[in-house]
mmCIF file of C-alpha atoms in Angstrom:
data_model
loop_
_atom_site.group_PDB
_atom_site.id
_atom_site.type_symbol
_atom_site.label_atom_id
_atom_site.label_comp_id
_atom_site.label_asym_id
_atom_site.label_seq_id
_atom_site.Cartn_x
_atom_site.Cartn_y
_atom_site.Cartn_z
ATOM 1 C CA MET A 591 -24.929 12.816 82.297
ATOM 2 C CA THR A 592 -23.660 16.397 82.374
ATOM 3 C CA ALA A 593 -20.276 15.316 81.038
ATOM 4 C CA VAL A 594 -21.959 13.361 78.215
ATOM 5 C CA TRP A 595 -24.070 16.348 77.162
ATOM 6 C CA ALA A 596 -21.019 18.616 77.243
ATOM 7 C CA LEU A 597 -18.979 16.196 75.125
ATOM 8 C CA LEU A 598 -21.887 15.746 72.718
ATOM 9 C CA THR A 599 -22.136 19.528 72.358
ATOM 10 C CA LEU A 600 -18.421 19.697 71.553
ATOM 11 C CA TRP A 601 -18.731 17.028 68.859
ATOM 12 C CA LEU A 602 -21.794 18.639 67.293
ATOM 13 C CA GLY A 603 -19.995 21.983 67.321
ATOM 14 C CA LEU A 604 -17.064 20.417 65.470
ATOM 15 C CA ALA A 605 -19.513 18.849 62.997
ATOM 16 C CA LEU A 606 -21.106 22.258 62.399
ATOM 17 C CA ILE A 607 -17.694 23.856 61.796
ATOM 18 C CA ALA A 608 -16.869 21.088 59.315
ATOM 19 C CA SER A 609 -20.155 21.653 57.456
ATOM 20 C CA LEU A 610 -19.527 25.407 57.254
ATOM 21 C CA LEU A 611 -16.046 24.761 55.867
ATOM 22 C CA SER A 612 -17.510 22.297 53.369
ATOM 23 C CA ALA A 613 -20.010 24.858 52.108
ATOM 24 C CA TRP A 614 -17.355 27.572 51.928
ATOM 25 C CA LEU A 615 -14.691 25.461 50.215
ATOM 26 C CA ARG A 616 -17.225 23.454 48.139
ATOM 27 C CA VAL A 617 -15.680 20.100 49.020
ATOM 28 C CA SER A 618 -17.028 16.922 50.595
ATOM 29 C CA THR A 619 -18.155 17.296 54.203
ATOM 30 C CA ALA A 620 -16.486 13.972 54.987
ATOM 31 C CA LEU A 621 -13.168 15.527 53.994
ATOM 32 C CA THR A 622 -13.619 18.612 56.190
ATOM 33 C CA GLU A 623 -14.780 16.447 59.115
ATOM 34 C CA ILE A 624 -11.546 14.439 58.952
ATOM 35 C CA ILE A 625 -9.477 17.634 58.842
ATOM 36 C CA VAL A 626 -11.466 19.229 61.692
ATOM 37 C CA GLY A 627 -11.012 16.071 63.776
ATOM 38 C CA THR A 628 -7.251 16.134 63.213
ATOM 39 C CA ALA A 629 -6.987 19.835 64.046
ATOM 40 C CA ALA A 630 -9.256 19.544 67.102
ATOM 41 C CA GLN A 631 -7.267 16.676 68.580
ATOM 42 C CA LEU A 632 -4.015 18.594 68.029
ATOM 43 C CA ILE A 633 -5.192 21.973 69.374
ATOM 44 C CA LEU A 634 -7.555 20.869 72.133
ATOM 45 C CA GLY A 635 -5.269 18.001 73.075
ATOM 46 C CA MET A 636 -2.371 20.369 73.636
ATOM 47 C CA ALA A 637 -4.568 22.725 75.659
ATOM 48 C CA PHE A 638 -6.659 20.317 77.736
ATOM 49 C CA GLY A 639 -5.127 16.858 77.398
ATOM 50 C CA ALA A 640 -5.201 13.977 74.918
ATOM 51 C CA THR A 641 -8.555 12.636 76.179
ATOM 52 C CA VAL A 642 -10.532 15.860 75.777
ATOM 53 C CA LEU A 643 -12.433 14.618 72.691
ATOM 54 C CA GLY A 644 -13.333 11.309 74.301
ATOM 55 C CA ILE A 645 -12.671 9.335 71.127
ATOM 56 C CA ASP A 646 -12.596 6.091 73.111
ATOM 57 C CA GLU A 647 -15.874 6.723 74.939
ATOM 58 C CA PRO A 648 -18.201 3.740 74.286
ATOM 59 C CA TRP A 649 -21.105 5.889 73.079
ATOM 60 C CA VAL A 650 -18.841 7.816 70.669
ATOM 61 C CA LYS A 651 -17.517 4.548 69.225
ATOM 62 C CA PHE A 652 -21.108 3.247 69.017
ATOM 63 C CA LEU A 653 -22.391 6.234 67.013
ATOM 64 C CA ALA A 654 -19.300 6.203 64.803
ATOM 65 C CA GLY A 655 -19.777 2.490 64.082
ATOM 66 C CA ILE A 656 -23.444 2.907 63.109
ATOM 67 C CA GLY A 657 -22.466 5.848 60.908
ATOM 68 C CA ALA A 658 -19.931 3.747 58.998
ATOM 69 C CA ILE A 659 -22.460 0.942 58.456
ATOM 70 C CA VAL A 660 -25.348 3.117 57.234
ATOM 71 C CA LEU A 661 -23.019 5.264 55.126
ATOM 72 C CA THR A 662 -21.653 2.150 53.424
ATOM 73 C CA PHE A 663 -25.191 0.924 52.784
ATOM 74 C CA LEU A 664 -26.156 4.240 51.169
ATOM 75 C CA ALA A 665 -23.092 4.109 48.931
ATOM 76 C CA GLY A 666 -24.140 0.707 47.623
ATOM 77 C CA ALA A 667 -27.756 1.809 47.169
ATOM 78 C CA GLU A 668 -26.687 4.595 44.764
ATOM 79 C CA LEU A 669 -25.891 2.047 42.036
ATOM 80 C CA ASP A 670 -28.028 2.488 38.896
ATOM 81 C CA PRO A 671 -29.077 -1.079 37.910
ATOM 82 C CA THR A 672 -30.311 -0.061 34.449
ATOM 83 C CA VAL A 673 -27.057 1.551 33.369
ATOM 84 C CA PHE A 674 -25.015 -1.236 34.925
ATOM 85 C CA LYS A 675 -26.888 -3.868 32.876
ATOM 86 C CA LYS A 676 -26.199 -1.897 29.710
ATOM 87 C CA LYS A 677 -22.544 -1.035 30.355
ATOM 88 C CA TRP A 678 -21.564 -3.845 32.732
ATOM 89 C CA LYS A 679 -18.533 -4.976 30.731
ATOM 90 C CA GLU A 680 -16.879 -1.546 30.652
ATOM 91 C CA ALA A 681 -17.863 -0.678 34.224
ATOM 92 C CA THR A 682 -16.655 -4.038 35.548
ATOM 93 C CA ALA A 683 -13.346 -3.829 33.676
ATOM 94 C CA LEU A 684 -12.697 -0.291 34.940
ATOM 95 C CA GLY A 685 -13.703 -1.228 38.476
ATOM 96 C CA ILE A 686 -11.539 -4.357 38.607
ATOM 97 C CA VAL A 687 -8.353 -2.717 37.328
ATOM 98 C CA GLY A 688 -9.135 0.349 39.453
ATOM 99 C CA PHE A 689 -8.962 -1.926 42.485
ATOM 100 C CA VAL A 690 -6.307 -4.504 41.561
ATOM 101 C CA PHE A 691 -3.527 -2.212 40.323
ATOM 102 C CA PRO A 692 -3.413 0.198 43.311
ATOM 103 C CA PHE A 693 -4.065 -2.670 45.732
ATOM 104 C CA LEU A 694 -1.006 -4.568 44.538
ATOM 105 C CA GLY A 695 1.053 -1.473 43.683
ATOM 106 C CA CYS A 696 0.565 0.325 46.985
ATOM 107 C CA ALA A 697 1.048 -2.874 48.996
ATOM 108 C CA ALA A 698 4.340 -3.482 47.182
ATOM 109 C CA ALA A 699 5.392 0.140 47.654
ATOM 110 C CA ALA A 700 4.691 0.007 51.394
ATOM 111 C CA HIS A 701 6.529 -3.298 51.822
ATOM 112 C CA TYR A 702 9.560 -2.886 49.578
ATOM 113 C CA VAL A 703 10.141 0.886 49.762
ATOM 114 C CA LEU A 704 8.827 1.925 53.192
ATOM 115 C CA GLY A 705 9.802 -1.362 54.848
ATOM 116 C CA TRP A 706 6.387 -2.158 56.329
ATOM 117 C CA GLU A 707 5.610 -5.702 57.455
ATOM 118 C CA VAL A 708 3.467 -7.935 55.241
ATOM 119 C CA MET A 709 0.045 -7.438 56.870
ATOM 120 C CA PRO A 710 0.373 -3.639 57.290
ATOM 121 C CA SER A 711 1.417 -3.500 53.624
ATOM 122 C CA TRP A 712 -1.690 -5.412 52.533
ATOM 123 C CA LEU A 713 -3.823 -3.125 54.684
ATOM 124 C CA GLY A 714 -2.183 -0.119 53.035
ATOM 125 C CA GLY A 715 -2.977 -1.596 49.624
ATOM 126 C CA VAL A 716 -6.625 -2.047 50.607
ATOM 127 C CA ALA A 717 -6.924 1.495 52.008
ATOM 128 C CA LEU A 718 -5.438 3.112 48.901
ATOM 129 C CA SER A 719 -7.248 0.932 46.347
ATOM 130 C CA THR A 720 -10.526 2.788 46.798
ATOM 131 C CA THR A 721 -12.349 5.272 44.596
ATOM 132 C CA SER A 722 -14.330 7.975 46.367
ATOM 133 C CA VAL A 723 -17.966 7.621 45.356
ATOM 134 C CA ALA A 724 -18.680 10.766 47.401
ATOM 135 C CA VAL A 725 -16.214 12.893 45.437
ATOM 136 C CA VAL A 726 -17.104 11.437 42.041
ATOM 137 C CA TYR A 727 -20.833 11.677 42.701
ATOM 138 C CA ALA A 728 -20.522 15.285 43.868
ATOM 139 C CA VAL A 729 -18.631 16.250 40.714
ATOM 140 C CA MET A 730 -21.122 14.458 38.473
ATOM 141 C CA ILE A 731 -24.096 16.120 40.191
ATOM 142 C CA GLU A 732 -22.479 19.567 40.162
ATOM 143 C CA TYR A 733 -22.009 19.622 36.406
ATOM 144 C CA GLY A 734 -24.949 17.451 35.365
ATOM 145 C CA LEU A 735 -22.803 14.550 34.170
ATOM 146 C CA ASN A 736 -24.823 12.182 36.355
ATOM 147 C CA ARG A 737 -27.599 12.467 33.742
ATOM 148 C CA THR A 738 -25.321 11.227 30.971
ATOM 149 C CA GLU A 739 -24.453 7.645 30.095
ATOM 150 C CA TYR A 740 -20.776 8.498 30.558
ATOM 151 C CA GLY A 741 -21.320 9.713 34.112
ATOM 152 C CA LYS A 742 -23.474 6.741 35.086
ATOM 153 C CA THR A 743 -20.870 4.330 33.698
ATOM 154 C CA VAL A 744 -18.085 5.955 35.715
ATOM 155 C CA LEU A 745 -20.197 5.782 38.868
ATOM 156 C CA ALA A 746 -20.929 2.098 38.235
ATOM 157 C CA ALA A 747 -17.183 1.478 37.845
ATOM 158 C CA CYS A 748 -16.599 3.232 41.170
ATOM 159 C CA PHE A 749 -19.034 0.850 42.860
ATOM 160 C CA ILE A 750 -17.234 -2.200 41.437
ATOM 161 C CA ASN A 751 -13.906 -0.722 42.566
ATOM 162 C CA ASP A 752 -15.133 -0.200 46.129
ATOM 163 C CA LEU A 753 -16.790 -3.620 46.205
ATOM 164 C CA GLY A 754 -13.337 -5.115 45.580
ATOM 165 C CA THR A 755 -11.965 -3.038 48.458
ATOM 166 C CA VAL A 756 -14.700 -4.148 50.851
ATOM 167 C CA LEU A 757 -14.303 -7.823 49.891
ATOM 168 C CA ALA A 758 -10.523 -7.647 50.277
ATOM 169 C CA LEU A 759 -10.873 -6.037 53.692
ATOM 170 C CA GLY A 760 -13.250 -8.769 54.814
ATOM 171 C CA PHE A 761 -11.475 -11.817 53.369
ATOM 172 C CA ILE A 762 -7.806 -10.933 53.910
ATOM 173 C CA PHE A 763 -8.076 -9.870 57.538
ATOM 174 C CA ALA A 764 -10.944 -12.057 58.774
ATOM 175 C CA PRO A 765 -9.883 -15.334 60.429
ATOM 176 C CA PHE A 766 -11.431 -18.343 58.683
ATOM 177 C CA THR A 767 -13.181 -20.261 61.455
ATOM 178 C CA LEU A 768 -16.529 -21.968 61.893
ATOM 179 C CA HIS A 769 -17.937 -18.539 62.753
ATOM 180 C CA THR A 770 -16.790 -17.290 59.347
ATOM 181 C CA VAL A 771 -18.547 -20.160 57.560
ATOM 182 C CA ILE A 772 -21.781 -19.547 59.461
ATOM 183 C CA PHE A 773 -21.588 -15.815 58.716
ATOM 184 C CA ALA A 774 -20.991 -16.467 55.002
ATOM 185 C CA VAL A 775 -23.908 -18.906 54.710
ATOM 186 C CA VAL A 776 -26.354 -16.636 56.556
ATOM 187 C CA ALA A 777 -25.189 -13.597 54.574
ATOM 188 C CA VAL A 778 -25.715 -15.329 51.217
ATOM 189 C CA VAL A 779 -29.237 -16.380 52.233
ATOM 190 C CA VAL A 780 -30.076 -12.840 53.379
ATOM 191 C CA PHE A 781 -28.590 -11.274 50.228
ATOM 192 C CA ALA A 782 -30.745 -13.559 48.079
ATOM 193 C CA ALA A 783 -33.927 -12.981 50.107
ATOM 194 C CA LEU A 784 -33.832 -9.207 50.640
ATOM 195 C CA PRO A 785 -34.520 -8.145 47.002
ATOM 196 C CA ARG A 786 -37.711 -10.239 47.146
ATOM 197 C CA ILE A 787 -38.879 -9.429 50.675
ATOM 198 C CA THR A 788 -38.071 -5.701 50.763
ATOM 199 C CA PRO A 789 -40.417 -4.489 47.962
ATOM 200 C CA TRP A 790 -43.271 -6.488 49.519
ATOM 201 C CA PHE A 791 -42.577 -5.082 52.991
ATOM 202 C CA PHE A 792 -42.368 -1.507 51.693
ATOM 203 C CA ARG A 793 -45.595 -1.919 49.709
ATOM 204 C CA ILE A 794 -47.565 -3.296 52.678
ATOM 205 C CA PHE A 795 -46.096 -1.335 55.580
ATOM 206 C CA GLY A 796 -44.392 1.668 53.971
ATOM 207 C CA GLY A 797 -45.472 5.293 54.017
ATOM 208 C CA ARG A 798 -46.363 5.386 57.730
ATOM 209 C CA PRO A 799 -45.298 8.082 60.220
ATOM 210 C CA SER A 800 -43.495 5.413 62.266
ATOM 211 C CA GLU A 801 -40.844 5.141 59.482
ATOM 212 C CA MET A 802 -41.046 1.349 59.298
ATOM 213 C CA GLU A 803 -38.845 1.297 56.185
ATOM 214 C CA ILE A 804 -35.923 2.811 58.089
ATOM 215 C CA LYS A 805 -36.450 0.502 61.067
ATOM 216 C CA TYR A 806 -36.551 -2.478 58.716
ATOM 217 C CA LEU A 807 -33.315 -1.475 56.971
ATOM 218 C CA LEU A 808 -31.532 -0.733 60.250
ATOM 219 C CA PHE A 809 -32.666 -4.108 61.601
ATOM 220 C CA CYS A 810 -31.132 -5.889 58.597
ATOM 221 C CA LEU A 811 -27.911 -3.847 58.676
ATOM 222 C CA MET A 812 -27.346 -4.144 62.408
ATOM 223 C CA GLY A 813 -28.222 -7.843 62.418
ATOM 224 C CA LEU A 814 -25.699 -8.762 59.738
ATOM 225 C CA GLY A 815 -23.235 -6.279 61.225
ATOM 226 C CA ALA A 816 -23.461 -8.049 64.574
ATOM 227 C CA LEU A 817 -23.002 -11.410 62.865
ATOM 228 C CA ALA A 818 -19.965 -10.043 60.994
ATOM 229 C CA GLY A 819 -18.468 -8.819 64.263
ATOM 230 C CA TRP A 820 -19.125 -12.234 65.847
ATOM 231 C CA ALA A 821 -17.198 -13.788 62.943
ATOM 232 C CA ASP A 822 -14.316 -11.289 63.418
ATOM 233 C CA SER A 823 -15.131 -9.709 60.039
ATOM 234 C CA GLU A 824 -16.047 -6.094 59.232
ATOM 235 C CA ALA A 825 -19.642 -4.856 59.468
ATOM 236 C CA VAL A 826 -19.311 -2.641 56.384
ATOM 237 C CA LEU A 827 -18.901 -5.724 54.170
ATOM 238 C CA PRO A 828 -22.534 -6.936 54.384
ATOM 239 C CA ALA A 829 -23.814 -3.344 54.522
ATOM 240 C CA TYR A 830 -22.277 -2.460 51.152
ATOM 241 C CA ILE A 831 -23.578 -5.620 49.478
ATOM 242 C CA ILE A 832 -27.077 -5.111 50.948
ATOM 243 C CA GLY A 833 -27.034 -1.585 49.513
ATOM 244 C CA MET A 834 -26.151 -2.880 46.061
ATOM 245 C CA MET A 835 -28.780 -5.646 46.250
ATOM 246 C CA LEU A 836 -31.468 -3.113 47.200
ATOM 247 C CA ALA A 837 -30.383 -0.368 44.787
ATOM 248 C CA GLY A 838 -33.415 -1.050 42.599
ATOM 249 C CA THR A 839 -35.775 -0.642 45.586
ATOM 250 C CA VAL A 840 -34.205 1.776 48.067
ATOM 251 C CA GLY A 841 -32.130 3.718 45.534
ATOM 252 C CA ARG A 842 -35.215 4.676 43.524
ATOM 253 C CA ASP A 843 -37.186 5.822 46.583
ATOM 254 C CA HIS A 844 -35.786 9.348 46.737
ATOM 255 C CA ALA A 845 -37.854 10.332 49.771
ATOM 256 C CA LEU A 846 -36.575 7.337 51.752
ATOM 257 C CA VAL A 847 -32.975 7.996 50.693
ATOM 258 C CA ARG A 848 -33.340 11.637 51.744
ATOM 259 C CA ARG A 849 -34.593 10.614 55.198
ATOM 260 C CA LEU A 850 -31.753 8.124 55.603
ATOM 261 C CA ARG A 851 -29.260 10.786 54.567
ATOM 262 C CA ALA A 852 -30.702 13.222 57.092
ATOM 263 C CA LEU A 853 -30.211 10.671 59.864
ATOM 264 C CA THR A 854 -26.785 9.567 58.664
ATOM 265 C CA PHE A 855 -25.135 12.851 57.701
ATOM 266 C CA GLY A 856 -26.889 14.931 60.338
ATOM 267 C CA LEU A 857 -25.935 12.795 63.339
ATOM 268 C CA LEU A 858 -23.941 9.634 62.668
ATOM 269 C CA THR A 859 -21.160 10.187 60.124
ATOM 270 C CA PRO A 860 -19.707 13.290 61.850
ATOM 271 C CA PHE A 861 -18.795 11.015 64.745
ATOM 272 C CA TYR A 862 -17.149 8.559 62.374
ATOM 273 C CA PHE A 863 -15.108 11.021 60.308
ATOM 274 C CA ILE A 864 -14.163 13.389 63.130
ATOM 275 C CA ARG A 865 -13.058 10.398 65.184
ATOM 276 C CA ALA A 866 -11.066 9.053 62.238
ATOM 277 C CA GLY A 867 -9.347 12.416 61.833
ATOM 278 C CA ALA A 868 -8.589 12.598 65.566
ATOM 279 C CA PHE A 869 -6.420 9.479 65.251
ATOM 280 C CA VAL A 870 -4.132 11.194 62.711
ATOM 281 C CA SER A 871 -0.839 12.161 64.299
ATOM 282 C CA ILE A 872 0.522 15.433 62.908
ATOM 283 C CA PRO A 873 3.954 14.847 64.525
ATOM 284 C CA ALA A 874 4.107 11.448 62.770
ATOM 285 C CA LEU A 875 3.413 13.102 59.397
ATOM 286 C CA ILE A 876 5.997 15.809 60.031
ATOM 287 C CA ALA A 877 8.523 13.125 60.918
ATOM 288 C CA ALA A 878 7.823 11.163 57.724
ATOM 289 C CA PRO A 879 6.702 13.526 54.939
ATOM 290 C CA PHE A 880 8.281 11.300 52.282
ATOM 291 C CA ALA A 881 6.098 8.328 53.239
ATOM 292 C CA PHE A 882 2.854 10.296 52.905
ATOM 293 C CA GLY A 883 3.815 11.803 49.536
ATOM 294 C CA PHE A 884 5.202 8.517 48.255
ATOM 295 C CA MET A 885 2.028 6.559 49.038
ATOM 296 C CA LEU A 886 -0.142 9.250 47.426
ATOM 297 C CA ILE A 887 1.978 9.146 44.260
ATOM 298 C CA ALA A 888 1.969 5.328 44.304
ATOM 299 C CA LYS A 889 -1.830 5.336 44.345
ATOM 300 C CA MET A 890 -2.194 7.857 41.520
ATOM 301 C CA VAL A 891 0.427 6.178 39.313
ATOM 302 C CA SER A 892 -0.984 2.680 39.820
ATOM 303 C CA LYS A 893 -4.510 3.931 39.108
ATOM 304 C CA PHE A 894 -3.280 5.524 35.880
ATOM 305 C CA VAL A 895 -1.448 2.379 34.786
ATOM 306 C CA GLY A 896 -4.575 0.297 35.353
ATOM 307 C CA VAL A 897 -7.500 2.530 34.404
ATOM 308 C CA TYR A 898 -6.262 4.631 31.466
ATOM 309 C CA PRO A 899 -5.466 1.715 29.106
ATOM 310 C CA VAL A 900 -8.914 0.214 29.750
ATOM 311 C CA THR A 901 -10.606 3.498 28.848
ATOM 312 C CA ARG A 902 -8.756 3.438 25.525
ATOM 313 C CA ILE A 903 -9.653 -0.220 24.914
ATOM 314 C CA TYR A 904 -13.295 0.817 25.104
ATOM 315 C CA LYS A 905 -12.530 3.634 22.648
ATOM 316 C CA THR A 906 -12.942 6.461 25.151
ATOM 317 C CA PRO A 907 -11.192 9.511 23.652
ATOM 318 C CA ASN A 908 -9.428 12.244 25.537
ATOM 319 C CA PRO A 909 -10.237 14.281 27.547
ATOM 320 C CA GLU A 910 -12.826 11.954 29.103
ATOM 321 C CA ALA A 911 -10.302 9.087 29.279
ATOM 322 C CA MET A 912 -7.982 11.166 31.466
ATOM 323 C CA TYR A 913 -10.956 12.598 33.329
ATOM 324 C CA THR A 914 -12.187 9.088 34.163
ATOM 325 C CA THR A 915 -8.713 8.024 35.282
ATOM 326 C CA LEU A 916 -8.270 11.004 37.585
ATOM 327 C CA LEU A 917 -11.731 10.726 39.133
ATOM 328 C CA MET A 918 -11.132 7.040 39.834
ATOM 329 C CA SER A 919 -7.857 8.036 41.546
ATOM 330 C CA THR A 920 -9.792 9.760 44.310
ATOM 331 C CA GLY A 921 -10.395 8.144 47.676
ATOM 332 C CA LEU A 922 -12.034 9.041 50.959
ATOM 333 C CA THR A 923 -14.660 7.064 52.861
ATOM 334 C CA PHE A 924 -13.642 3.448 52.316
ATOM 335 C CA GLY A 925 -9.968 4.362 52.532
ATOM 336 C CA THR A 926 -10.608 5.897 55.936
ATOM 337 C CA ILE A 927 -12.777 2.951 57.035
ATOM 338 C CA SER A 928 -10.052 0.477 56.022
ATOM 339 C CA SER A 929 -7.332 2.481 57.785
ATOM 340 C CA LEU A 930 -9.354 2.791 60.981
ATOM 341 C CA PHE A 931 -10.136 -0.931 60.835
ATOM 342 C CA GLY A 932 -6.402 -1.646 60.650
ATOM 343 C CA LEU A 933 -5.612 0.664 63.563
ATOM 344 C CA SER A 934 -8.407 -0.622 65.813
ATOM 345 C CA HIS A 935 -7.403 -4.253 65.150
ATOM 346 C CA GLY A 936 -3.698 -3.650 65.753
ATOM 347 C CA ILE A 937 -2.708 -4.354 62.134
ATOM 348 C CA ILE A 938 -1.033 -0.971 61.621
ATOM 349 C CA THR A 939 0.540 1.537 63.989
ATOM 350 C CA GLN A 940 -0.714 5.075 64.558
ATOM 351 C CA SER A 941 2.167 6.378 62.442
ATOM 352 C CA GLN A 942 1.195 4.087 59.545
ATOM 353 C CA TYR A 943 -2.443 5.026 60.043
ATOM 354 C CA SER A 944 -1.578 8.734 59.851
ATOM 355 C CA ILE A 945 0.351 8.183 56.621
ATOM 356 C CA LEU A 946 -2.516 6.253 55.035
ATOM 357 C CA VAL A 947 -5.259 8.699 56.055
ATOM 358 C CA ALA A 948 -3.162 11.665 54.891
ATOM 359 C CA GLY A 949 -2.680 9.888 51.570
ATOM 360 C CA VAL A 950 -6.414 9.171 51.331
ATOM 361 C CA VAL A 951 -7.314 12.805 52.057
ATOM 362 C CA GLY A 952 -4.737 14.000 49.533
ATOM 363 C CA SER A 953 -6.203 11.695 46.891
ATOM 364 C CA ALA A 954 -9.650 13.207 47.474
ATOM 365 C CA VAL A 955 -8.388 16.667 46.555
ATOM 366 C CA ILE A 956 -5.453 16.585 44.135
ATOM 367 C CA PRO A 957 -6.822 14.338 41.333
ATOM 368 C CA THR A 958 -10.146 16.187 41.386
ATOM 369 C CA LEU A 959 -8.477 19.582 41.012
ATOM 370 C CA ILE A 960 -6.310 18.343 38.114
ATOM 371 C CA ALA A 961 -9.265 16.663 36.389
ATOM 372 C CA ASN A 962 -11.556 19.693 36.511
ATOM 373 C CA ALA A 963 -8.795 22.160 35.621
ATOM 374 C CA PHE A 964 -7.313 20.381 32.592
ATOM 375 C CA TYR A 965 -9.487 17.489 31.392
ATOM 376 C CA PHE A 966 -13.101 18.425 32.036
ATOM 377 C CA PRO A 967 -15.177 16.990 29.111
ATOM 378 C CA ARG A 968 -17.497 19.914 28.458
ATOM 379 C CA HIS A 969 -18.728 18.369 25.217
ATOM 380 C CA LEU A 970 -20.475 15.656 27.264
ATOM 381 C CA LEU A 971 -22.563 18.090 29.295
ATOM 382 C CA PRO A 972 -26.301 17.478 28.796
ATOM 383 C CA GLU A 973 -28.073 20.055 26.657
ATOM 384 C CA GLU A 974 -30.465 22.435 28.379
ATOM 385 C CA PRO A 975 -34.102 22.572 27.221
ATOM 386 C CA GLU A 976 -34.696 25.029 24.378
ATOM 387 C CA GLN A 977 -36.719 27.397 26.532
ATOM 388 C CA GLU A 978 -33.779 27.685 28.887
ATOM 389 C CA SER A 979 -31.064 27.796 26.250
ATOM 390 C CA LYS A 980 -30.697 31.547 26.531
ATOM 391 C CA LYS A 981 -30.170 31.472 30.275
ATOM 392 C CA PRO A 982 -26.601 31.648 31.523
ATOM 393 C CA GLU A 983 -25.226 28.298 32.613
ATOM 394 C CA THR A 984 -25.247 27.860 36.355
ATOM 395 C CA VAL A 985 -23.775 25.213 38.581
ATOM 396 C CA THR A 986 -25.707 24.101 41.635
ATOM 397 C CA PRO A 987 -23.907 21.587 43.815
ATOM 398 C CA LEU A 988 -26.104 19.046 45.588
ATOM 399 C CA ARG A 989 -25.770 19.341 49.360
ATOM 400 C CA GLU A 990 -26.309 15.665 49.951
ATOM 401 C CA ALA A 991 -23.716 14.703 47.355
ATOM 402 C CA ALA A 992 -21.148 16.957 48.969
ATOM 403 C CA SER A 993 -21.820 15.191 52.237
ATOM 404 C CA GLY A 994 -22.256 11.726 50.776
ATOM 405 C CA ALA A 995 -20.572 8.375 50.968
ATOM 406 C CA ASP A 996 -17.345 6.833 49.383
#
């Protein structure tokens, strides 16, 4: 066990470095964890060998897998059902075009310009079709836009966008067998039952020191995740839908969400994101800088072509129309999950994986910087209470949001 404790210490040290960088740079911790993982594999790999991080150790893969599942669940649980019912047409339209245009555009760009095969091209389209809920949510929280109807509508659109990504990942790359049919039937029954059973279970057994709510949720997530794996699908697919189905129950229990975040961001997701970053090949990016830049541009252009016209159809004026478009051009968690899924299942090569993850990381930073520098809609900021109107305006970023899911 000495080797396991030593390796665990190394990983937790890398996670701590990533968190310090996140606080210093004021960016998502998921982003810094990916970068730290890439740098650690390059530096430590050159010094001590390619296996020094132990990214293929079973227990590392196990913790990383749980982190991806619970993180995806939390992302779905952040949906605001009330706002979605009120603005469902606009949010759905934005989410659909935000997924379809980059999905088709980036897949075509990878196939016809970069010369990728058909399935790697579709995987590239899935990975770059995402919108980063973590980045968008962090920005909304930082400036108070999450309290406005505009901010809640954009977040709802992000959820629809990522739901399309998760469904595409599950249905395009999952083999349709009897296992798939059984998984689909069981999943539909569970999705329909959970919104009815969960509030009752929480009311009867919740609030105990044994944390039965968390055990209950983990039981549901791991059970459907195991069934998805048995059907050769992806475990994040049922996790995201369960999160959305339970948004009215789990999402409104702030104490429960905080405890889940502590477990997820404190222990599990560092293993996922650092491991994902460790698979990025810097030599592959240096050898093909055009491919990385081209795929990033393809994502941003296709997002603009799809999202901006819809914002104008719903009479959204500038600058918030451009601000919405740029925020929905971001990507991080689900883009990384899709890329790692493709690499682990042999759909894409490590070089293609490195290009996609680099493009995903770039999309988490560049559109956000442009949006906040040139198109920030200050007129939509919520008014401060009268007794505080004389105080200077301050910005307090939420630590959980900076660490949160895509």
